[in-house]
Tab-separated table of C-alpha atoms in Angstrom:
chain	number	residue	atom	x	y	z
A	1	UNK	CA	67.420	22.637	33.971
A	2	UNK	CA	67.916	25.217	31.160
A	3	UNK	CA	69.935	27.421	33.140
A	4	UNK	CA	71.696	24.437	34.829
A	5	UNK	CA	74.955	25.747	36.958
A	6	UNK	CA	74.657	29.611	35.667
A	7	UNK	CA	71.413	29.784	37.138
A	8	UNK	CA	72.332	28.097	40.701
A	9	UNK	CA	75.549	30.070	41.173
A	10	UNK	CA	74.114	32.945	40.813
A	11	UNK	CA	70.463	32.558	43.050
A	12	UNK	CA	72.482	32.842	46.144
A	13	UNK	CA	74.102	36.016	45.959
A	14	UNK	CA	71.576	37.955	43.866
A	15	UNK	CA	67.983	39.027	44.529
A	16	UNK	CA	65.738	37.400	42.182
A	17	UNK	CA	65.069	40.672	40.191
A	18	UNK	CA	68.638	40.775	39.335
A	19	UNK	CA	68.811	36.786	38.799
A	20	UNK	CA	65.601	38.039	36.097
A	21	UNK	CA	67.418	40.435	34.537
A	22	UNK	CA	70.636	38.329	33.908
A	23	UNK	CA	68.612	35.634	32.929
A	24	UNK	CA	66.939	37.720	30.162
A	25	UNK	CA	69.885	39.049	28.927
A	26	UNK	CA	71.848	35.251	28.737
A	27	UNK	CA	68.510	34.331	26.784
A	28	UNK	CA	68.564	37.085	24.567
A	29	UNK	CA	72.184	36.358	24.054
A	30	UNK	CA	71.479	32.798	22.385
A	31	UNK	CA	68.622	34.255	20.365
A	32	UNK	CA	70.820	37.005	18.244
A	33	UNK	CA	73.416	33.670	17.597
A	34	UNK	CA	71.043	31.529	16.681
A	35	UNK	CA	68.466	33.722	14.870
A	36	UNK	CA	70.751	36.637	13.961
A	37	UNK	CA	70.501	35.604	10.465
A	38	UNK	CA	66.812	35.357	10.472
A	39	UNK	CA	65.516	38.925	10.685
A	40	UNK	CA	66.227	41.383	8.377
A	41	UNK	CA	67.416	44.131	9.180
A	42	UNK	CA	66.188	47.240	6.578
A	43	UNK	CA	68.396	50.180	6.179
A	44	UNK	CA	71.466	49.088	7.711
A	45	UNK	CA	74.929	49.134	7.604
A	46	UNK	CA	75.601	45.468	7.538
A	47	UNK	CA	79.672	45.426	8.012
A	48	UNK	CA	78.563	47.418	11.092
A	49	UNK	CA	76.253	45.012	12.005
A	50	UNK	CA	78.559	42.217	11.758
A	51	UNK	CA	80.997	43.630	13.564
A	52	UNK	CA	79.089	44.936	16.540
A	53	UNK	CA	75.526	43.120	16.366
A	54	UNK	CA	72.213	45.020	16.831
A	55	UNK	CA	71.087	47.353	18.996
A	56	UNK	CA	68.211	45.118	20.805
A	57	UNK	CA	65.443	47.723	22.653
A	58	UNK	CA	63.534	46.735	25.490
A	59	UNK	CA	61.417	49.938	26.161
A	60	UNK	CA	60.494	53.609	25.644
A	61	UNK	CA	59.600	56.203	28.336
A	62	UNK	CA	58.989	60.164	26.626
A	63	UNK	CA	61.489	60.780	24.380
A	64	UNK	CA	64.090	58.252	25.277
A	65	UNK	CA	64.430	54.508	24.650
A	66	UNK	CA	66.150	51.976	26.494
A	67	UNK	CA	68.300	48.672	25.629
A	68	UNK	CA	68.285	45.490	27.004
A	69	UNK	CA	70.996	46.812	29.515
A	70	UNK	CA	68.958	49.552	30.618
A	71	UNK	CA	71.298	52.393	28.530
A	72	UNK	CA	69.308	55.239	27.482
A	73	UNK	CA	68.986	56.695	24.305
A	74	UNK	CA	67.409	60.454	23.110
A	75	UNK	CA	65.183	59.192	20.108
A	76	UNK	CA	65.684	61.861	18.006
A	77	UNK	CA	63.935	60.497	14.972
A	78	UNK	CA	60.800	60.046	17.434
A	79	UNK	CA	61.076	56.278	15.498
A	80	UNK	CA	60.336	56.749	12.101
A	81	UNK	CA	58.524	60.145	12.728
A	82	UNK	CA	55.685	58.894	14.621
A	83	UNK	CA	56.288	59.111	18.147
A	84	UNK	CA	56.010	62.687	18.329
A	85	UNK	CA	53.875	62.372	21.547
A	86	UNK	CA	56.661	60.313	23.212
A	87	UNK	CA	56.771	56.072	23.821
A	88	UNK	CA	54.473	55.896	26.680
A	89	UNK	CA	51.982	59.292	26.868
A	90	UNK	CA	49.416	58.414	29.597
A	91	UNK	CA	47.055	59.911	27.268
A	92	UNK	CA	47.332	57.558	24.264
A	93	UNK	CA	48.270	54.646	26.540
A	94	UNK	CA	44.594	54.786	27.903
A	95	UNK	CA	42.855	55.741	24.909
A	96	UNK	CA	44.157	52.901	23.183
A	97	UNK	CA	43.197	50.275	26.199
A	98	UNK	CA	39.853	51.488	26.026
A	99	UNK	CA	39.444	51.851	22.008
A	100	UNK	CA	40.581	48.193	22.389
A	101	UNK	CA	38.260	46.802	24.817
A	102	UNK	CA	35.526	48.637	23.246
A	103	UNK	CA	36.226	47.811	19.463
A	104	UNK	CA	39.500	46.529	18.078
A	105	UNK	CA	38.895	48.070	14.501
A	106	UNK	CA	37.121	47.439	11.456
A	107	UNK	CA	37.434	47.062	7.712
A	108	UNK	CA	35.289	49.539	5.430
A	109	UNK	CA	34.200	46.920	2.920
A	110	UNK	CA	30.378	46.369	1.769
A	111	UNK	CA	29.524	49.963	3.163
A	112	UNK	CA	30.533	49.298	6.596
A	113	UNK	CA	32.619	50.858	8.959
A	114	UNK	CA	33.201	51.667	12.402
A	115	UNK	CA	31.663	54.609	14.215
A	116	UNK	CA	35.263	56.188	15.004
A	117	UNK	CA	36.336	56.054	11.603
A	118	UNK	CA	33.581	58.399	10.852
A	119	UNK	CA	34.346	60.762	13.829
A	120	UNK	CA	38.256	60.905	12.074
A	121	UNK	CA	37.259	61.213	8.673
A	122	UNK	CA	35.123	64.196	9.334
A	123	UNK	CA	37.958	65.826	12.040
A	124	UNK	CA	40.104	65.439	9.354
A	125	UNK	CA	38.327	67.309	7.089
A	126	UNK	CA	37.628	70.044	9.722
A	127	UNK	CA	41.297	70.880	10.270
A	128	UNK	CA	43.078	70.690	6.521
A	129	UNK	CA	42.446	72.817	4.232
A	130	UNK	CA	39.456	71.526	1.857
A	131	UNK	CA	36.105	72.673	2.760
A	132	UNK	CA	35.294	68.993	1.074
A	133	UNK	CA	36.180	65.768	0.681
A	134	UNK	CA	36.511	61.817	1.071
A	135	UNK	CA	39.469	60.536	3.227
A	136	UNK	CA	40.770	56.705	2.547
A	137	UNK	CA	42.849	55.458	5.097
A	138	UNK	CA	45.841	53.309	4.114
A	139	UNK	CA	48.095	51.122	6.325
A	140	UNK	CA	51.260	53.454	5.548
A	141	UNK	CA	52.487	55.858	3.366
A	142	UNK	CA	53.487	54.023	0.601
A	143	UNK	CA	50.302	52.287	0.311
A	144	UNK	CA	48.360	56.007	0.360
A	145	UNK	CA	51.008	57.025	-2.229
A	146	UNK	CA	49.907	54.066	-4.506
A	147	UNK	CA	46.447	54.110	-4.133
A	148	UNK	CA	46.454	57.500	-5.457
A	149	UNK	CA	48.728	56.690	-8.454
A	150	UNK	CA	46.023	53.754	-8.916
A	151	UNK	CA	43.466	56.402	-8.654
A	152	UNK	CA	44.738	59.213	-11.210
A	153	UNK	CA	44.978	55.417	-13.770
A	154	UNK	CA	41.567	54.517	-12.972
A	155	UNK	CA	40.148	58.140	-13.094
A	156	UNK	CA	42.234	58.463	-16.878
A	157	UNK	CA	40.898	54.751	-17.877
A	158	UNK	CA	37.188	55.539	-17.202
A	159	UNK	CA	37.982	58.918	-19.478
A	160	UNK	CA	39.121	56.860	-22.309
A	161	UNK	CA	43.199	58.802	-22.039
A	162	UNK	CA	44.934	55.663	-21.813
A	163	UNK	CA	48.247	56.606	-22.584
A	164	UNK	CA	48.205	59.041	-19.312
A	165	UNK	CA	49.710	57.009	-17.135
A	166	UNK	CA	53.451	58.828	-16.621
A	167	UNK	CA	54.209	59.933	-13.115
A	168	UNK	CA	56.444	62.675	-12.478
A	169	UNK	CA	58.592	62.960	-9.056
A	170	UNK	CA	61.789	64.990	-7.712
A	171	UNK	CA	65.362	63.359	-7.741
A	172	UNK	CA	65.808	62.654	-4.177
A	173	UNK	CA	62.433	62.339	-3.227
A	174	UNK	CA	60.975	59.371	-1.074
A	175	UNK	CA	57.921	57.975	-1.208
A	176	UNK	CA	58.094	54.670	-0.038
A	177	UNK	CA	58.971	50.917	-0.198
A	178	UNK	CA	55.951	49.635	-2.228
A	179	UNK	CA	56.775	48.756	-5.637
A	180	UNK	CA	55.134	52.010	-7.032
A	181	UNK	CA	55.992	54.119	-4.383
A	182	UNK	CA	59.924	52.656	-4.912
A	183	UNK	CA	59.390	53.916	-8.587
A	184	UNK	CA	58.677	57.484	-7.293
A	185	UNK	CA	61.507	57.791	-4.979
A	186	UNK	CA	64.093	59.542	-6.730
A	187	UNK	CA	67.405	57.688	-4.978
A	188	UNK	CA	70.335	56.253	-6.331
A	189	UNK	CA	69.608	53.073	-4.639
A	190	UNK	CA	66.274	51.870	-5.972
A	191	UNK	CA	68.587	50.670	-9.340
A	192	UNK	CA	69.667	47.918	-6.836
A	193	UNK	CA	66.225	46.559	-7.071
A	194	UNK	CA	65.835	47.210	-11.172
A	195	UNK	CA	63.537	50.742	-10.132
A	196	UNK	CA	62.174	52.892	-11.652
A	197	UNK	CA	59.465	51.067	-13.350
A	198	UNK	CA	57.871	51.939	-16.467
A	199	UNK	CA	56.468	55.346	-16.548
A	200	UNK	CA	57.882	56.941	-13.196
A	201	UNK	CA	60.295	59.781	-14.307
A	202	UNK	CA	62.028	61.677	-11.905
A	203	UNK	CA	62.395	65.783	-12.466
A	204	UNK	CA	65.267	68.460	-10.562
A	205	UNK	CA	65.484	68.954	-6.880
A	206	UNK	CA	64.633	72.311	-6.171
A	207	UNK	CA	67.561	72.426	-3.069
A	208	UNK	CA	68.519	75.449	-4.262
A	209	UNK	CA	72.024	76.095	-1.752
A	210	UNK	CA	73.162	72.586	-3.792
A	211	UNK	CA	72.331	73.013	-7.564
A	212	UNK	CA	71.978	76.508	-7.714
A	213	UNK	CA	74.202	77.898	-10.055
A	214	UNK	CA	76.880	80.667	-9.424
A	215	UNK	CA	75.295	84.159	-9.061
A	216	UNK	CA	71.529	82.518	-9.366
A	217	UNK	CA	69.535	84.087	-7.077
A	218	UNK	CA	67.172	81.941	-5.181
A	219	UNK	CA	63.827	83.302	-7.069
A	220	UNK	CA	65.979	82.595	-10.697
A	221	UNK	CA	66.864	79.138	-9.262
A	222	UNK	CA	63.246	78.706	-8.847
A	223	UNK	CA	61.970	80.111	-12.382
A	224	UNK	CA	64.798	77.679	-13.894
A	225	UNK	CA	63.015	74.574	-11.791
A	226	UNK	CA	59.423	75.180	-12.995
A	227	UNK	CA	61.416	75.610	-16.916
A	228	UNK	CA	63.103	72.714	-16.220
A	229	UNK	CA	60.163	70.713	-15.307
A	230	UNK	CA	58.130	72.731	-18.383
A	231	UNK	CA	60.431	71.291	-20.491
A	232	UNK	CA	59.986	67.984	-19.089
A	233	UNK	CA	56.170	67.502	-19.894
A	234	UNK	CA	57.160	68.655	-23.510
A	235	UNK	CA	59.365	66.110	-23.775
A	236	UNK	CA	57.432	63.161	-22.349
A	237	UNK	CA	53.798	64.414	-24.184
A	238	UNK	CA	51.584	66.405	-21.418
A	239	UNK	CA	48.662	63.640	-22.744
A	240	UNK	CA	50.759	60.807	-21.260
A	241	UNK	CA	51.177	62.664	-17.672
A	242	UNK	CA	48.699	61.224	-15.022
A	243	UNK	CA	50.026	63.154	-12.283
A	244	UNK	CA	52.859	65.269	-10.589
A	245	UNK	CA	53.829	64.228	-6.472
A	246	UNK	CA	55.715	66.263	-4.260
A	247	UNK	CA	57.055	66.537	-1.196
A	248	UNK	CA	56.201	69.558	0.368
A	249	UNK	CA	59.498	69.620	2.386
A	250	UNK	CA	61.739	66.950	1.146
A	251	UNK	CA	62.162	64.259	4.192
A	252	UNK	CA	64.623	61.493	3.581
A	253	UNK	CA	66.255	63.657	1.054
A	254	UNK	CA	67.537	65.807	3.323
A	255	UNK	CA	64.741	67.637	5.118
A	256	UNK	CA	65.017	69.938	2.516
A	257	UNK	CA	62.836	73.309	2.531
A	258	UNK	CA	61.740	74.135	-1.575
A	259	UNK	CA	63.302	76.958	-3.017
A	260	UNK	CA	61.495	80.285	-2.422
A	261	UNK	CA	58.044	80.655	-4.751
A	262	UNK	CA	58.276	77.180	-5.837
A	263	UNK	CA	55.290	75.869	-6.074
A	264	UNK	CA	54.011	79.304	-6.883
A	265	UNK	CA	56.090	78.793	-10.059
A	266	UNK	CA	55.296	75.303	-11.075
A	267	UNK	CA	51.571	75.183	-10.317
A	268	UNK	CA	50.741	77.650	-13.140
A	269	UNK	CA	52.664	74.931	-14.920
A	270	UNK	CA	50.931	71.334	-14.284
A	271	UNK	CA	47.870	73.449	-14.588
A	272	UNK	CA	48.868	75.028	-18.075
A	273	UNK	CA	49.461	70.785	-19.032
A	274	UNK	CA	46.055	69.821	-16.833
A	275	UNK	CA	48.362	67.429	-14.762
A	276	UNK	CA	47.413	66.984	-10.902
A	277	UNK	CA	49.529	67.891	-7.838
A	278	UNK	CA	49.461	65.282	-5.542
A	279	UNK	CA	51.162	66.037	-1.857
A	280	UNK	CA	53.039	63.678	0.023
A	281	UNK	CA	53.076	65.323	2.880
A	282	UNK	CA	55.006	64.248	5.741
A	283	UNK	CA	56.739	66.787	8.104
């Protein structure tokens, strides 16, 4: 029997729930040592890891999560951001039983698509800010983030601008994990991994309270950004800029706030140079 004495010294003083539990746990146990090395893990310290293995999750209830020991834990990222509505909300729980036993999903290839993607694309058009438009859903952000690069190089291709193909960003910026999208994140790290590609160049990060210089008043710190980025354009040729991306509060960076009249300032700017601002917007 797999669980050969361990499991028969323990059936007669436990109640089978607990027997369960322990059982889990002692199977658990032998997956981490013999699979530890094949996940990997992303962001993570691994000396840490080493030292004290992973954190291994069983379940979510509201806010918190729970490990395999049943210890609870106040999600404060909400996951990566999108559990805003909490792990288990009755609501979404049963609207996504009944979206599932009713239609799984659909691709929108060959001028199909599925009646609820229509329903979302025109609710999302109701609440943002465009009287107008076409929305294209993507699988993350990263992928949305390169489809529009792919987009502004199509849109300059069919023109006959070939050379516009530059893409400017913000030092500490984050767009994503796609190869692209790696290119526009503006972190020390992505030179691990031979980033930035060709033609992703990386302008200041208006976080004014850290590069703002002494006596600079927040407005001046702004005016010098939206020089600064001037400048920039100059330097590079505004006829080989396809677009300008932006976070409009700085996530992974920091959840940094821009510097007061910002994009006031650098609008008037890309628009001078007839370069597009393209949000990333996150939080």
């Amino acid at each position: 029997h797999r669980w050969g004495w361990w499991g028969r010294r323990f059936k007669s003083s436990l109640p089978d729930q607990k027997i369960d539990y322990y059982k889990k746990i002692f199977s658990i146990r032998i997956m981490l040592k013999s699979n530890f090395s094949h996940h990997l893990y992303g962001f993570t310290d691994l000396k840490s890891l080493n030292e004290r293995g992973p954190t291994v999750l069983s379940h979510g209830k509201g806010i918190y999560v729970y490990d395999i020991h049943n210890k609870k834990y106040l999600d404060a990222n909400s996951g990566l951001w999108n559990a805003c509505a909490g792990f288990d909300h009755p609501g979404l729980v049963e609207v996504a039983q009944r979206q599932y036993s009713k239609f799984a999903g659909y691709h929108s290839l060959f001028g199909r698509l599925s009646e609820e993607t229509l329903i979302l694309s025109d609710k999302i058009i109701e609440v943002s800010p465009f009287d107008d438009g076409k929305v294209f859903f993507c699988n993350s952000g990263s992928e949305a983030n390169d489809t529009a690069v792919k987009m502004l190089w199509m849109f300059n291709e069919r023109k006959g601008y070939t050379n516009k193909r530059k893409i400017i960003t913000r030092i500490n910026a984050y767009h994503g994990v796609t190869l692209g999208a790696t290119s526009m994140t503006g972190k020390p790290y992505i030179k691990e991994f031979g980033m930035p590609l060709k033609d992703f160049i990386h302008a200041d990060c208006p976080h004014y309270w850290k590069y703002g210089l002494p006596k600079e008043s927040e407005e001046d710190f702004s005016i010098r950004m939206a020089k600064n980025l001037e400048d920039l354009i100059i330097k590079e040729g505004p006829e080989t800029i396809a677009g300008f991306f932006a976070e409009p509060v700085q996530g992974a960076g920091g959840v940094i706030p821009p510097s007061k009249n910002y994009f006031d300032l650098i609008q008037p700017v890309l628009k001078k140079y007839e370069i597009p601002m393209i949000a990333d917007e996150v939080i």
